[in-house]
Short mmCIF file of C-alpha atoms in Angstrom, two decimals:
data_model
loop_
_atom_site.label_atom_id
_atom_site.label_comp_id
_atom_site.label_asym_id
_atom_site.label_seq_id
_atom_site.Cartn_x
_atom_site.Cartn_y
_atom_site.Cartn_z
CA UNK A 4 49.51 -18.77 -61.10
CA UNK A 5 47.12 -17.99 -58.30
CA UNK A 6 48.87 -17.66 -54.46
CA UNK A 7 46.27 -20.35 -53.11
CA UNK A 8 43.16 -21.72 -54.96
CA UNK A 9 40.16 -19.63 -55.70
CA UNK A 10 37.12 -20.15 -54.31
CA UNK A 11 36.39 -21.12 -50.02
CA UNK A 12 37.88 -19.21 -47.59
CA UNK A 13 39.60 -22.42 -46.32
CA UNK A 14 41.86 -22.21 -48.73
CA UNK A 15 45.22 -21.03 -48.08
CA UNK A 16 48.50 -19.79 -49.34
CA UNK A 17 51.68 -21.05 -47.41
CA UNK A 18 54.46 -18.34 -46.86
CA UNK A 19 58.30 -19.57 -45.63
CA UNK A 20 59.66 -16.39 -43.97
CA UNK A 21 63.05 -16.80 -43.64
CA UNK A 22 65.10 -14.21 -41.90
CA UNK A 23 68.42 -13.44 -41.73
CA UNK A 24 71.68 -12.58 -39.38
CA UNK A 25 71.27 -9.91 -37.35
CA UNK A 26 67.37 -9.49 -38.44
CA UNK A 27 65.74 -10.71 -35.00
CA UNK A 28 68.42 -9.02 -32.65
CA UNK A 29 68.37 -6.18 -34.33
CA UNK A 30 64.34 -5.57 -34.20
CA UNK A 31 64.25 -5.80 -30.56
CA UNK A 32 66.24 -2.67 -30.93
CA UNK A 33 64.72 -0.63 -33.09
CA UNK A 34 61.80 0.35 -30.65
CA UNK A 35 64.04 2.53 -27.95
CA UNK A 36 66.54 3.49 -30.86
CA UNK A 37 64.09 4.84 -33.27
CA UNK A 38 62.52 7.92 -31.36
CA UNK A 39 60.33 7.94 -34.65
CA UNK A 40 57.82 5.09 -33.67
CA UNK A 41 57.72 3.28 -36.46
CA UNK A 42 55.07 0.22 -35.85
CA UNK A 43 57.18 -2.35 -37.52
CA UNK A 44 54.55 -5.08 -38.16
CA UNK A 45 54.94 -8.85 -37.19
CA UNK A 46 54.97 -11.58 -40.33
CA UNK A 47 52.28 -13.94 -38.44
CA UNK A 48 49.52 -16.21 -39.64
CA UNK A 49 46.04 -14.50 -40.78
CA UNK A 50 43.78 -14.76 -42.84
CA UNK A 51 44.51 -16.93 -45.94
CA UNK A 52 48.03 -16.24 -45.17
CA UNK A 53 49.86 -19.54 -42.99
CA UNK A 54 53.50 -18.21 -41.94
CA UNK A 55 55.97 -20.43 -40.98
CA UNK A 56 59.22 -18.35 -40.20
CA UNK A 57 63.29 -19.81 -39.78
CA UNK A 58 65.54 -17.35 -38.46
CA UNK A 59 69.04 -17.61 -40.10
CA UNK A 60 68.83 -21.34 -40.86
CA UNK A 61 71.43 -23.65 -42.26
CA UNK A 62 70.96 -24.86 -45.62
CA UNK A 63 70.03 -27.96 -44.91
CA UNK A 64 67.68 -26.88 -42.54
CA UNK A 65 66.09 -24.81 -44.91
CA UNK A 66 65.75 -27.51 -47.70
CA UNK A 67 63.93 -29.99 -44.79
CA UNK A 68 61.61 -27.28 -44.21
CA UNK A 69 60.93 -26.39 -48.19
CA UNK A 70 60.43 -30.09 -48.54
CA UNK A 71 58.30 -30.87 -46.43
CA UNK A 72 55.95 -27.26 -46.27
CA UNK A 73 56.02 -26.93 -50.38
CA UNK A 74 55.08 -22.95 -49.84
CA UNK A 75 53.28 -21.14 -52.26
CA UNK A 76 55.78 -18.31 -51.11
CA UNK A 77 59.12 -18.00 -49.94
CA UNK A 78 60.28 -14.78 -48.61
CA UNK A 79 64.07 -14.16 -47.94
CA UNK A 80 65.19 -11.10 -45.88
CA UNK A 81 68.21 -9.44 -45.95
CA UNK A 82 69.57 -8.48 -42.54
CA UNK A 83 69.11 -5.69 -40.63
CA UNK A 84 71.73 -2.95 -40.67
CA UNK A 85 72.40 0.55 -39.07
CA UNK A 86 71.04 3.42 -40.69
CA UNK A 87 67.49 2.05 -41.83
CA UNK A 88 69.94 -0.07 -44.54
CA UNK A 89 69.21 -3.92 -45.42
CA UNK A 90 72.03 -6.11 -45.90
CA UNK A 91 72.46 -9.67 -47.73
CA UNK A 92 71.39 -12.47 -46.89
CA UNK A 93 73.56 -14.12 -44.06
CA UNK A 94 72.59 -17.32 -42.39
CA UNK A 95 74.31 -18.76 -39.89
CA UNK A 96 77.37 -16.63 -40.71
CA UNK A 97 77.33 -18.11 -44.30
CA UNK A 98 76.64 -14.74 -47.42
CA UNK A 99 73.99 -16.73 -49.45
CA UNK A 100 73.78 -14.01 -51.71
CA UNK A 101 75.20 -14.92 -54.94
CA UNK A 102 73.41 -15.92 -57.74
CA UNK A 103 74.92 -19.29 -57.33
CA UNK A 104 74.14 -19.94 -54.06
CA UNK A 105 70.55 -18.73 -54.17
CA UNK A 106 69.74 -20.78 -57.25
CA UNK A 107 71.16 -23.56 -55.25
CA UNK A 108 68.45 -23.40 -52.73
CA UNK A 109 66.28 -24.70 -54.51
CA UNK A 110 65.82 -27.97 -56.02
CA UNK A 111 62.38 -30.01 -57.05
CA UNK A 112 60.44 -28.00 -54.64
CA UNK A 113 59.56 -24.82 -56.27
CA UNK A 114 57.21 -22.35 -55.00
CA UNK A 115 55.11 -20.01 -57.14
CA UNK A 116 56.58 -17.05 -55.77
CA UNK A 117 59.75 -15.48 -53.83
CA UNK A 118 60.60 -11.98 -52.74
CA UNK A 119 63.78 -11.26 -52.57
CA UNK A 120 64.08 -8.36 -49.75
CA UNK A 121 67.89 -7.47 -50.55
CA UNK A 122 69.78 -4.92 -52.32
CA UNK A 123 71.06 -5.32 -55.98
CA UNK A 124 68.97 -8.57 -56.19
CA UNK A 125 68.73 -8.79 -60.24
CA UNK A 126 71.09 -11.20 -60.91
CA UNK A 127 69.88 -13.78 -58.23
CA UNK A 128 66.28 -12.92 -59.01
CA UNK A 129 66.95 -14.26 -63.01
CA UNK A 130 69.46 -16.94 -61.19
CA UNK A 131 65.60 -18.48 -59.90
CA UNK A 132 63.93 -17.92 -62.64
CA UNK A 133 66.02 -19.65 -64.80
CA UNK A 134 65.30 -23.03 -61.95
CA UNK A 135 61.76 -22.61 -63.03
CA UNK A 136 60.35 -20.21 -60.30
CA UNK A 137 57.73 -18.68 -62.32
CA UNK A 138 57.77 -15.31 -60.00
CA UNK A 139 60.05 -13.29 -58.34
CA UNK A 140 60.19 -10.08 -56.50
CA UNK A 141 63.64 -8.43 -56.25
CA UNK A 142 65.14 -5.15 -55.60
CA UNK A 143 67.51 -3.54 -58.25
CA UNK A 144 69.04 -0.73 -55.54
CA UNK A 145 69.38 -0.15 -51.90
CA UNK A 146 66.75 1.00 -49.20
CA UNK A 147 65.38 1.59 -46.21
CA UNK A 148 64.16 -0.80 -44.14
CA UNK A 149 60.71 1.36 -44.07
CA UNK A 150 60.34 1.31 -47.56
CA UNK A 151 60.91 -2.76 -47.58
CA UNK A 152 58.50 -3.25 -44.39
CA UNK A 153 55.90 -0.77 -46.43
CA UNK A 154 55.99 -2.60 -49.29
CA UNK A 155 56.42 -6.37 -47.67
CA UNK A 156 53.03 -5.43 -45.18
CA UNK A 157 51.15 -4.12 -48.14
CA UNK A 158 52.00 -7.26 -50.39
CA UNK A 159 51.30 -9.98 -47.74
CA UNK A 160 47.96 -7.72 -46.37
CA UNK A 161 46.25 -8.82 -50.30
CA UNK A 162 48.02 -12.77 -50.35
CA UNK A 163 46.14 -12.80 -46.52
CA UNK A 164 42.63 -11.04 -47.70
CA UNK A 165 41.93 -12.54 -51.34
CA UNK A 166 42.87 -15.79 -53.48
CA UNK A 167 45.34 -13.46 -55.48
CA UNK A 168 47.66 -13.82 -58.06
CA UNK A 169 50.98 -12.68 -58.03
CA UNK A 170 50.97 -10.32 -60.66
CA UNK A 171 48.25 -8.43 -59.50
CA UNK A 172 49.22 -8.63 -55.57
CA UNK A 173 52.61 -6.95 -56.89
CA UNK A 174 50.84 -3.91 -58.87
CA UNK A 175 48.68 -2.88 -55.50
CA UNK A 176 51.49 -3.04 -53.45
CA UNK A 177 53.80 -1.48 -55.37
CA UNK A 178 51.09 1.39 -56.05
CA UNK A 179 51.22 1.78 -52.22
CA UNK A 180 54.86 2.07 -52.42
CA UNK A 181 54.74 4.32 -54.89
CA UNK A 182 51.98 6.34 -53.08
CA UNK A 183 53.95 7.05 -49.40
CA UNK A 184 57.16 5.99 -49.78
CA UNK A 185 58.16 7.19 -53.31
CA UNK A 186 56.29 10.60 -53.22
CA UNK A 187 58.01 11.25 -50.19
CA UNK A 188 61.16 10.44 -50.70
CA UNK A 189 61.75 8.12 -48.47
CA UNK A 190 62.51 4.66 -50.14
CA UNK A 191 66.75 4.84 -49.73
CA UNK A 192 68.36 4.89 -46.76
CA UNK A 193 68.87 8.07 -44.13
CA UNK A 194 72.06 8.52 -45.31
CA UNK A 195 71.82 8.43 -49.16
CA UNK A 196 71.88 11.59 -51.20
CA UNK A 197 70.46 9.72 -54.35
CA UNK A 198 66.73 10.37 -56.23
CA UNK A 199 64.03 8.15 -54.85
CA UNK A 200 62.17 8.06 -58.74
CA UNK A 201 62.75 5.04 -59.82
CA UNK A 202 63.92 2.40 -56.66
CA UNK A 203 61.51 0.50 -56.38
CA UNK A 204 60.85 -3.56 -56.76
CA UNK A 205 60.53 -4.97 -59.69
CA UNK A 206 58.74 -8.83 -60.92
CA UNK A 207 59.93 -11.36 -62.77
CA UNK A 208 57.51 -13.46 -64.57
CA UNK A 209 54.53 -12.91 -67.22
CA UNK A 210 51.14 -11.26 -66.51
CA UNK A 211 48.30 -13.95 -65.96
CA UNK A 212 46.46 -15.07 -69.12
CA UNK A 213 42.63 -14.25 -69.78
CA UNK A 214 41.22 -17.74 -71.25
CA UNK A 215 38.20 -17.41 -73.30
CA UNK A 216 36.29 -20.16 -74.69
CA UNK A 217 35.13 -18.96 -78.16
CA UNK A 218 31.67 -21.15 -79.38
CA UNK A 219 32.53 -23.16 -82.57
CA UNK A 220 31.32 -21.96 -86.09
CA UNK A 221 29.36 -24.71 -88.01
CA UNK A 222 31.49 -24.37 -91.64
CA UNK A 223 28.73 -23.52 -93.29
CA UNK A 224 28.10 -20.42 -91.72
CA UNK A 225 28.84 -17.43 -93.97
CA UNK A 226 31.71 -14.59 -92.97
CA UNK A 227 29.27 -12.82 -91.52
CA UNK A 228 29.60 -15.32 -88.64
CA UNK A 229 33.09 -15.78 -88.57
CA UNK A 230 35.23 -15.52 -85.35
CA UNK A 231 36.50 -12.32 -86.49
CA UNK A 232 33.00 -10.46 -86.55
CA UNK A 233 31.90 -11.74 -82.85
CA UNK A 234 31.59 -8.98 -80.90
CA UNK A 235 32.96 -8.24 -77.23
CA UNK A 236 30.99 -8.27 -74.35
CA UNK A 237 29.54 -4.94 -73.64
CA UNK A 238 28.76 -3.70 -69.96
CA UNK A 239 26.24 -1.50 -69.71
CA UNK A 240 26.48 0.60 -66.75
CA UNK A 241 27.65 3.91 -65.90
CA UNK A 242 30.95 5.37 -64.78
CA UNK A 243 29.97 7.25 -60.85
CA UNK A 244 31.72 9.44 -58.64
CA UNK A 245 33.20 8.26 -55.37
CA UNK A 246 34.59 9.77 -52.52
CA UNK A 247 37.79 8.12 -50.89
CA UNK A 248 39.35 9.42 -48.15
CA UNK A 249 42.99 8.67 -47.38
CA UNK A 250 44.89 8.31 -44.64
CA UNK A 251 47.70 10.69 -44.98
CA UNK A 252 48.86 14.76 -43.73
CA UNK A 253 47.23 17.51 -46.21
CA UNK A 254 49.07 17.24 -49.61
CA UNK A 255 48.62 18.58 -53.50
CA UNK A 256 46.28 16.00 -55.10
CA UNK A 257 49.37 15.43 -58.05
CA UNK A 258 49.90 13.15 -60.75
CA UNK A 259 51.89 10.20 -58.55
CA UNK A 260 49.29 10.21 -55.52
CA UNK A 261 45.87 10.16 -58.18
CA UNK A 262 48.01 7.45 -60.28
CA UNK A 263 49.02 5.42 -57.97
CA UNK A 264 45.63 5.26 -56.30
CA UNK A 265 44.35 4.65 -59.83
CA UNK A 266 46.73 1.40 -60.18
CA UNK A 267 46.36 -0.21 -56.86
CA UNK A 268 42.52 -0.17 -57.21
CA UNK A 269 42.28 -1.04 -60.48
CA UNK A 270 44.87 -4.02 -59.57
CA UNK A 271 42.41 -4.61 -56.27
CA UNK A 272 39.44 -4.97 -58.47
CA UNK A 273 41.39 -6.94 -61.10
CA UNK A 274 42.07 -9.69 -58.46
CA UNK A 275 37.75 -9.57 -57.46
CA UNK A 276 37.30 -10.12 -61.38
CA UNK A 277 39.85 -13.03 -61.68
CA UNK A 278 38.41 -14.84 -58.99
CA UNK A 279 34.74 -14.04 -59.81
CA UNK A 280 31.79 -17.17 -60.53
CA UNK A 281 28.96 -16.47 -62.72
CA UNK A 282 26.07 -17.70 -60.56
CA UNK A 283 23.03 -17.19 -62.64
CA UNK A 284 21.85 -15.28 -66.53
CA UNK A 285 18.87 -14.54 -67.96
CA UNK A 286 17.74 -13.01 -71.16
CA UNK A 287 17.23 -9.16 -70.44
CA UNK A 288 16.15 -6.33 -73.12
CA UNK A 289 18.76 -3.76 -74.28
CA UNK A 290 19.22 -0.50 -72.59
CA UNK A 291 15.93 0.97 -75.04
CA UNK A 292 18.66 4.02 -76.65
CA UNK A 293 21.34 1.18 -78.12
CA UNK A 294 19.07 -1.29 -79.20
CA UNK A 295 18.85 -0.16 -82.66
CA UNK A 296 23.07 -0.38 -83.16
CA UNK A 297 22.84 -4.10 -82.22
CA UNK A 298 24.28 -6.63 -85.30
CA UNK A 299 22.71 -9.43 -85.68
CA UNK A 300 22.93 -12.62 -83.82
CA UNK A 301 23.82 -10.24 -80.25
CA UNK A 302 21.90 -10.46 -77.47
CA UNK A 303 21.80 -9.15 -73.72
CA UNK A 304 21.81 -10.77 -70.49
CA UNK A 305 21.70 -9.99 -66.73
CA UNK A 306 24.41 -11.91 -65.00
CA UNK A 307 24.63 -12.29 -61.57
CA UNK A 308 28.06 -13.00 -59.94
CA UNK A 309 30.03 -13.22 -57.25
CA UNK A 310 33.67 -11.71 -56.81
CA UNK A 311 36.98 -13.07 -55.76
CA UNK A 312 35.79 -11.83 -51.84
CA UNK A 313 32.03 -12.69 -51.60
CA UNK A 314 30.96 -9.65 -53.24
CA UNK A 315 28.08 -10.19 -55.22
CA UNK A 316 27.01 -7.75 -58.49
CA UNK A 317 24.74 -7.73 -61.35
CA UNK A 318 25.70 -6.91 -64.78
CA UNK A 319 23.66 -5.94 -68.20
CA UNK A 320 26.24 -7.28 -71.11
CA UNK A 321 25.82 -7.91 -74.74
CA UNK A 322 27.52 -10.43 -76.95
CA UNK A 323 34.81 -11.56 -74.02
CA UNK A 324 36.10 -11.74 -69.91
CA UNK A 325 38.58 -8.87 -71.36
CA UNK A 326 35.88 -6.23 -70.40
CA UNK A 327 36.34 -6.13 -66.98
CA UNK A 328 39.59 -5.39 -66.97
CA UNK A 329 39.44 -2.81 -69.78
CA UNK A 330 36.95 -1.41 -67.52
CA UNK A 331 39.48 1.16 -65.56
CA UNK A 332 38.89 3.52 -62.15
CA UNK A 333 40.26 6.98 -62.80
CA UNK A 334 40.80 9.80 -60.78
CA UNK A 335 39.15 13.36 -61.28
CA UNK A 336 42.02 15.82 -60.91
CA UNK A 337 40.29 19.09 -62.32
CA UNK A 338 36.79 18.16 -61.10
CA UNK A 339 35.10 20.11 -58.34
CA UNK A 340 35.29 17.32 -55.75
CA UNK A 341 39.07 17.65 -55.92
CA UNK A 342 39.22 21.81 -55.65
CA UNK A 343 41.42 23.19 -54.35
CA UNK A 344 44.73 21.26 -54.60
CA UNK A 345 45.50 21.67 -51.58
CA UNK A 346 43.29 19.03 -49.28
CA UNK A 347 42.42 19.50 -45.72
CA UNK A 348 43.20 16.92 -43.09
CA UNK A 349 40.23 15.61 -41.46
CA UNK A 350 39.64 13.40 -38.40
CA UNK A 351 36.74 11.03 -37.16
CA UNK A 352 36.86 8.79 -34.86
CA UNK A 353 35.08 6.07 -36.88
CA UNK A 354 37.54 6.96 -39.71
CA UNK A 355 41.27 5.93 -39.53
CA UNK A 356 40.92 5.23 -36.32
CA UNK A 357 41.21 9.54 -35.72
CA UNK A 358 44.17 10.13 -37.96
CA UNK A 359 44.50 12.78 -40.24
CA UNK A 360 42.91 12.04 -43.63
CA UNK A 361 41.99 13.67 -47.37
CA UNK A 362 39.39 13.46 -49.72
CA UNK A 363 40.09 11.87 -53.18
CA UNK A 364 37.32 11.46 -56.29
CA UNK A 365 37.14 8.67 -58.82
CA UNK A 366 35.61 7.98 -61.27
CA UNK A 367 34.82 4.20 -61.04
CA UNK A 368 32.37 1.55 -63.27
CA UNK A 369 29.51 1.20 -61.22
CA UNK A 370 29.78 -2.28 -60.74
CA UNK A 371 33.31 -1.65 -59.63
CA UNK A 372 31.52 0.62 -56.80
CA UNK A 373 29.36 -2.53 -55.69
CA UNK A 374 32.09 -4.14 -54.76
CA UNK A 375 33.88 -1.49 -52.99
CA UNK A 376 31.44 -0.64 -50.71
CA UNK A 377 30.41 -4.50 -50.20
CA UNK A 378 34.42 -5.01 -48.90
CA UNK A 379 34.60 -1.61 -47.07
CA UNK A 380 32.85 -3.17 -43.85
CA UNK A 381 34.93 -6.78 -43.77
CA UNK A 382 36.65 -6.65 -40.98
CA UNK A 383 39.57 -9.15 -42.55
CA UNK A 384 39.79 -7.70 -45.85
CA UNK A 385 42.98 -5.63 -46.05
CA UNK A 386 43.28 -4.40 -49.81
CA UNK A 387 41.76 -1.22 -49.02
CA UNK A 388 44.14 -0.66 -45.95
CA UNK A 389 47.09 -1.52 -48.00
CA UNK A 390 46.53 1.92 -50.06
CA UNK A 391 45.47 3.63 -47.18
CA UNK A 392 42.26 3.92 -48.18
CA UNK A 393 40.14 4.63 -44.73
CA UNK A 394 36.69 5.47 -46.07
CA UNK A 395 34.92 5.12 -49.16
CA UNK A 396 31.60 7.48 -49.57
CA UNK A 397 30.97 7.61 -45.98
CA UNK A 398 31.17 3.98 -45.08
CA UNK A 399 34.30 3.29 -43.35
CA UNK A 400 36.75 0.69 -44.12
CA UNK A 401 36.28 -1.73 -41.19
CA UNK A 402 40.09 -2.99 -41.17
CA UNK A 403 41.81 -0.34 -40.58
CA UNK A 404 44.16 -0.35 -37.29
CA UNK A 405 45.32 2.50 -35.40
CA UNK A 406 49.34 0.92 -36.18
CA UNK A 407 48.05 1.17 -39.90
CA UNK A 408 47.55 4.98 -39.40
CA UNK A 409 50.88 5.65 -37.55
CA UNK A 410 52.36 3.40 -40.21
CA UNK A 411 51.06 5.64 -42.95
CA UNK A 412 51.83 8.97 -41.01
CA UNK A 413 55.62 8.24 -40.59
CA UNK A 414 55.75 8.52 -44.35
CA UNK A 415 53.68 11.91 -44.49
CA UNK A 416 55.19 13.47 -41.25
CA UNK A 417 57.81 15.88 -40.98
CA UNK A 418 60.08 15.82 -38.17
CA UNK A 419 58.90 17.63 -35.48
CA UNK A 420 55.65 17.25 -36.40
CA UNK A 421 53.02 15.20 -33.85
CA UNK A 422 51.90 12.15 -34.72
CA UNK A 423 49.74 11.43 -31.53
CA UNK A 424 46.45 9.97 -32.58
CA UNK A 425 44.98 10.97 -29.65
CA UNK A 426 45.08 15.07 -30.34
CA UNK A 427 41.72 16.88 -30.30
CA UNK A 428 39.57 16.24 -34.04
CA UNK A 429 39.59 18.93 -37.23
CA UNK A 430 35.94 19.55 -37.33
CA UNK A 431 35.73 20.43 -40.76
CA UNK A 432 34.20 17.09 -42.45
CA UNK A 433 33.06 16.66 -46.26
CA UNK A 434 29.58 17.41 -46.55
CA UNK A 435 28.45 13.96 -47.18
CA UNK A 436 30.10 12.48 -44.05
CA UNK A 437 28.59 14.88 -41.46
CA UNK A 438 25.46 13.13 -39.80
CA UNK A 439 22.28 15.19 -40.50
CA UNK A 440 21.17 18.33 -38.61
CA UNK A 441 18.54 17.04 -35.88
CA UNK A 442 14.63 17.99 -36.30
CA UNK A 443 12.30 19.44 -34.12
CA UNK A 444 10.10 17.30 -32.66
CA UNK A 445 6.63 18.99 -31.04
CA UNK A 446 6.16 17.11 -27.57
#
C-alpha cells in the first residue's frame, strides 16, 4: 500500500503525530542541557507530508481525531527520558503500552501505517497487526533518542518528497540508520554497555507486489509460445561510474557504510520505478552485437517514462516490470576511485552547506544515473539528504540544510572535536569538482 496516491504533487499522505508525557517539556530542555547541539528537527507539514500532532491526549480524544483525519500514518512516541532514553507511551498519566491497550486504539479506522517509537515494542506491534494494520514499525530494544530522531527524520524526509510505499520508505531509512548511527555505535542509550549490531527497527507487513499483465496465448499456439518461454524484458544500457560525496568526518570506506549506501539507493530508486508512467514506445532496432541471440517473436522498443518524482528517462528493452528492480546500484570498494581507504574530508561551500564530506563510487544502471542527477537539484526532494548524500558527480544536492550537516556530524564526531561549520575550507577537492584552470586571453 502506497503512503498517498501516485501521481500529482497534490496528493498527500496524512501523518497523526502523537506525543507523549514528558515529550514536549522535556524538548524545551534539551537545547541548554545538551552541550552537544544536536538539531533535533520539528515534525511539521511539508511537502506531501500533512502533520497534525496531539500531545499526550486522552483516549477519547485520540479516537475523535483518528475518526475524523483517517491518516495514512500514525506515529506514537514514547516519552522523553534522562540519559538520551525513550520511555512508553504515557498519556495523560495513563501507560498505554500494553499490547492490549494499543490494539484497543484502534477500531474501524485503520491507517496504512504506524511507527511505534518505544522500547520492546514487538508484542504491541503484532497486537496491530493482528486489527488489520497492514504496516508497522516497532523497536525490539532500547535507544537513544538520537538514534529514534535519525531514523524518524530520515523516514518522514521520503513519505514528504515521493508518493512512497511503506516498504520501501522503511529500507532507505533504515539504511541511513544503519549508515551513522549503527556504524558508530551510537543507537543505545549513553549509559548502556551493550553491542549496537543488531538494534535497530524492524516492519511488520509484506513487501509490495509487482503486477504484470501477461498477453493471452490463442490455444492453438504451439509450446514454443507458451507462457513459460516469454522472455523478460531486457534493458539495454550500461552500468557507469558515479561519484557521491557524503556528508560525514574521514572514515574507512567498509562493508556497512558501501552497503548501506547500496540499500538506501537502491530502495530510493525502487520507489522512482514503482511510481513511474510509461508515456510513449516506439519500435527501435536492437543494439547491432545482440541482435543475432534474439528468439523469435522478441522485439525492441524505446520507452519513454517518467519516474515516481518527475524524472523523465528513456529506455531500449526487449520482450516483465521485475527488471528494474533486479537492476541493482553497487559500490566499488577495490576500484581506483575508492583508493586509499582512508577518505579525505572535503569542504565547499556549495556542497553540504561547508561540512566535511567523502567521496564514494558506484556503480549504477545508467538510467538509474538519469534520475539521480535529474532529483539532485529539487530543492524539496529529500531522499538524497536522508543518506547524506550532498553531491552526486559534481552537481550538488539542492536540499541539503546546514541542520542536516550538524545532524549528520554529531554521529561522526568525537567529543572534543569541532563541529563549527563555519571553520576555514580543506582545499583539497576531487578532480572533477574543481572549476577549470582560467585561459589566457590576448587583449
Amino acid at each position: 500500500m502506497m503512503f498517498h496516491v501516485q501521481g500529482a504533487s497534490k496528493h498527500t499522505c496524512g501523518l497523526l503525530a502523537v506525543l507523549s508525557g514528558r515529550s514536549s517539556e522535556y524538548k524545551h530542555k534539551q537545547g541548554a542541557d545538551d552541550g552537544l547541539r544536536y538539531p533535533f528537527p520539528e515534525i511539521v507539514s511539508s511537502g506531501r507530508l500533512e502533520v497534525q500532532t496531539l500531545n499526550s491526549p486522552s483516549i477519547d480524544e485520540f479516537h475523535k481525531i483518528l475518526d475524523s483525519s483517517q491518516p495514512n500514518f500514525v506515529y506514537l512516541q514514547g516519552e522523553q527520558l534522562p540519559h538520551d532514553e525513550v520511555g512508553s507511551l504515557l498519556w495523560g498519566g495513563i501507560d498505554v503500552s500494553t499490547a492490549e491497550a494499543v490494539a484497543g486504539l484502534f477500531g474501524s479506522t485503520l491507517p496504512t501505517t504506524v511507527y511505534l517509537e518505544i522500547p520492546n515494542g514487538e508484542k504491541l506491534a503484532e497486537a496491530l497487526q493482528s486489527k488489520g494494520i497492514p504496516y508497522v514499525i516497532y523497536w525490539k530494544n532500547a535507544f537513544s533518542r538520537y538514534a529514534a530522531c535519525h531514523f524518524r527524520h530520515a523516514l518522514f524526509s521520503v513519505v514528504q518528497s515521493s508518493s512512497s510505499h511503506t516498504w520501501d520508505a522503511f529500507q532507505l531509512a533504515h539504511a541511513s540508520l544503519r549508515l551513522y548511527c549503527v556504524r558508530n555505535n551510537l543507537v543505545l542509550p549513553g549509559n548502556s554497555q551493550r553491542s549496537n549490531d543488531k538494534l535497530v527497527p524492524y516492519l511488520l507487513g509484506d513487501p509490495p507486489m509487482i503486477n504484470v499483465t501477461l498477453p493471452e496465448i490463442a490455444p492453438a499456439d504451439d509450446d514454443e509460445s507458451s507462457l513459460d518461454g516469454l522472455p523478460a524484458i531486457k534493458i539495454y544500457d550500461d552500468d557507469v561510474n558515479m561519484k557521491f560525496l557524503v556528508c560525514g568526518v574521514a572514515c574507512t570506506l567498509d562493508a556497512c557504510l558501501l552497503g548501506s549506501l547500496e540499500d538506501g539507493l537502491n530502495a530510493l530508486l525502487s520507489i522512482e520505478i514503482r511510481g513511474s508512467k510509461l508515456h510513449n514506445r516506439v519500435s527501435a532496432l536492437p543494439p547491432p552485437l545482440q541482435a543475432g541471440t534474439f528468439s523469435r517473436g522478441v522485439v525492441t522498443m524505446r520507452c519513454d517514462l517518467s519516474t515516481c518524482s518527475s524524472a523523465h528517462i528513456s529506455l531500449l528493452v526487449s520482450g516483465s516490470a521485475q527488471t528494474c528492480f533486479d537492476d541493482l546500484v553497487h559500490a566499488l570498494p577495490n576500484c581506483e576511485e575508492n583508493k586509499p581507504p582512508l577518505s579525505e574530508p572535503r569542504r565547499s561551500a556549495s556542497i553540504a552547506c561547508g561540512a566535511a564530506v567523502f567521496e564514494v563510487c558506484m556503480k549504477v544502471p545508467s538510467w538509474a544515473s538519469q534520475v539521480l542527477r535529474q532529483l539532485a537539484p529539487d530543492v524539496s526532494y529529500r531522499s538524497l539528504v536522508a543518506l547524506g548524500i550532498a553531491s552526486i558527480q559534481g552537481l550538488a544536492v539542492a536540499s541539503f540544510e546546514k541542520d542536516d550537516a550538524e545532524r549528520f556530524l554529531f554521529f561522526c564526531t568525537r567529543p572534543g572535536e569541532d563541529l563549527n561549520l563555519s571553520n576555514s575550507y580543506f582545499g583539497n577537492h576531487p578532480s572533477w569538482l574543481r572549476p577549470p584552470i582560467p585561459s589566457r586571453k590576448r587583449i
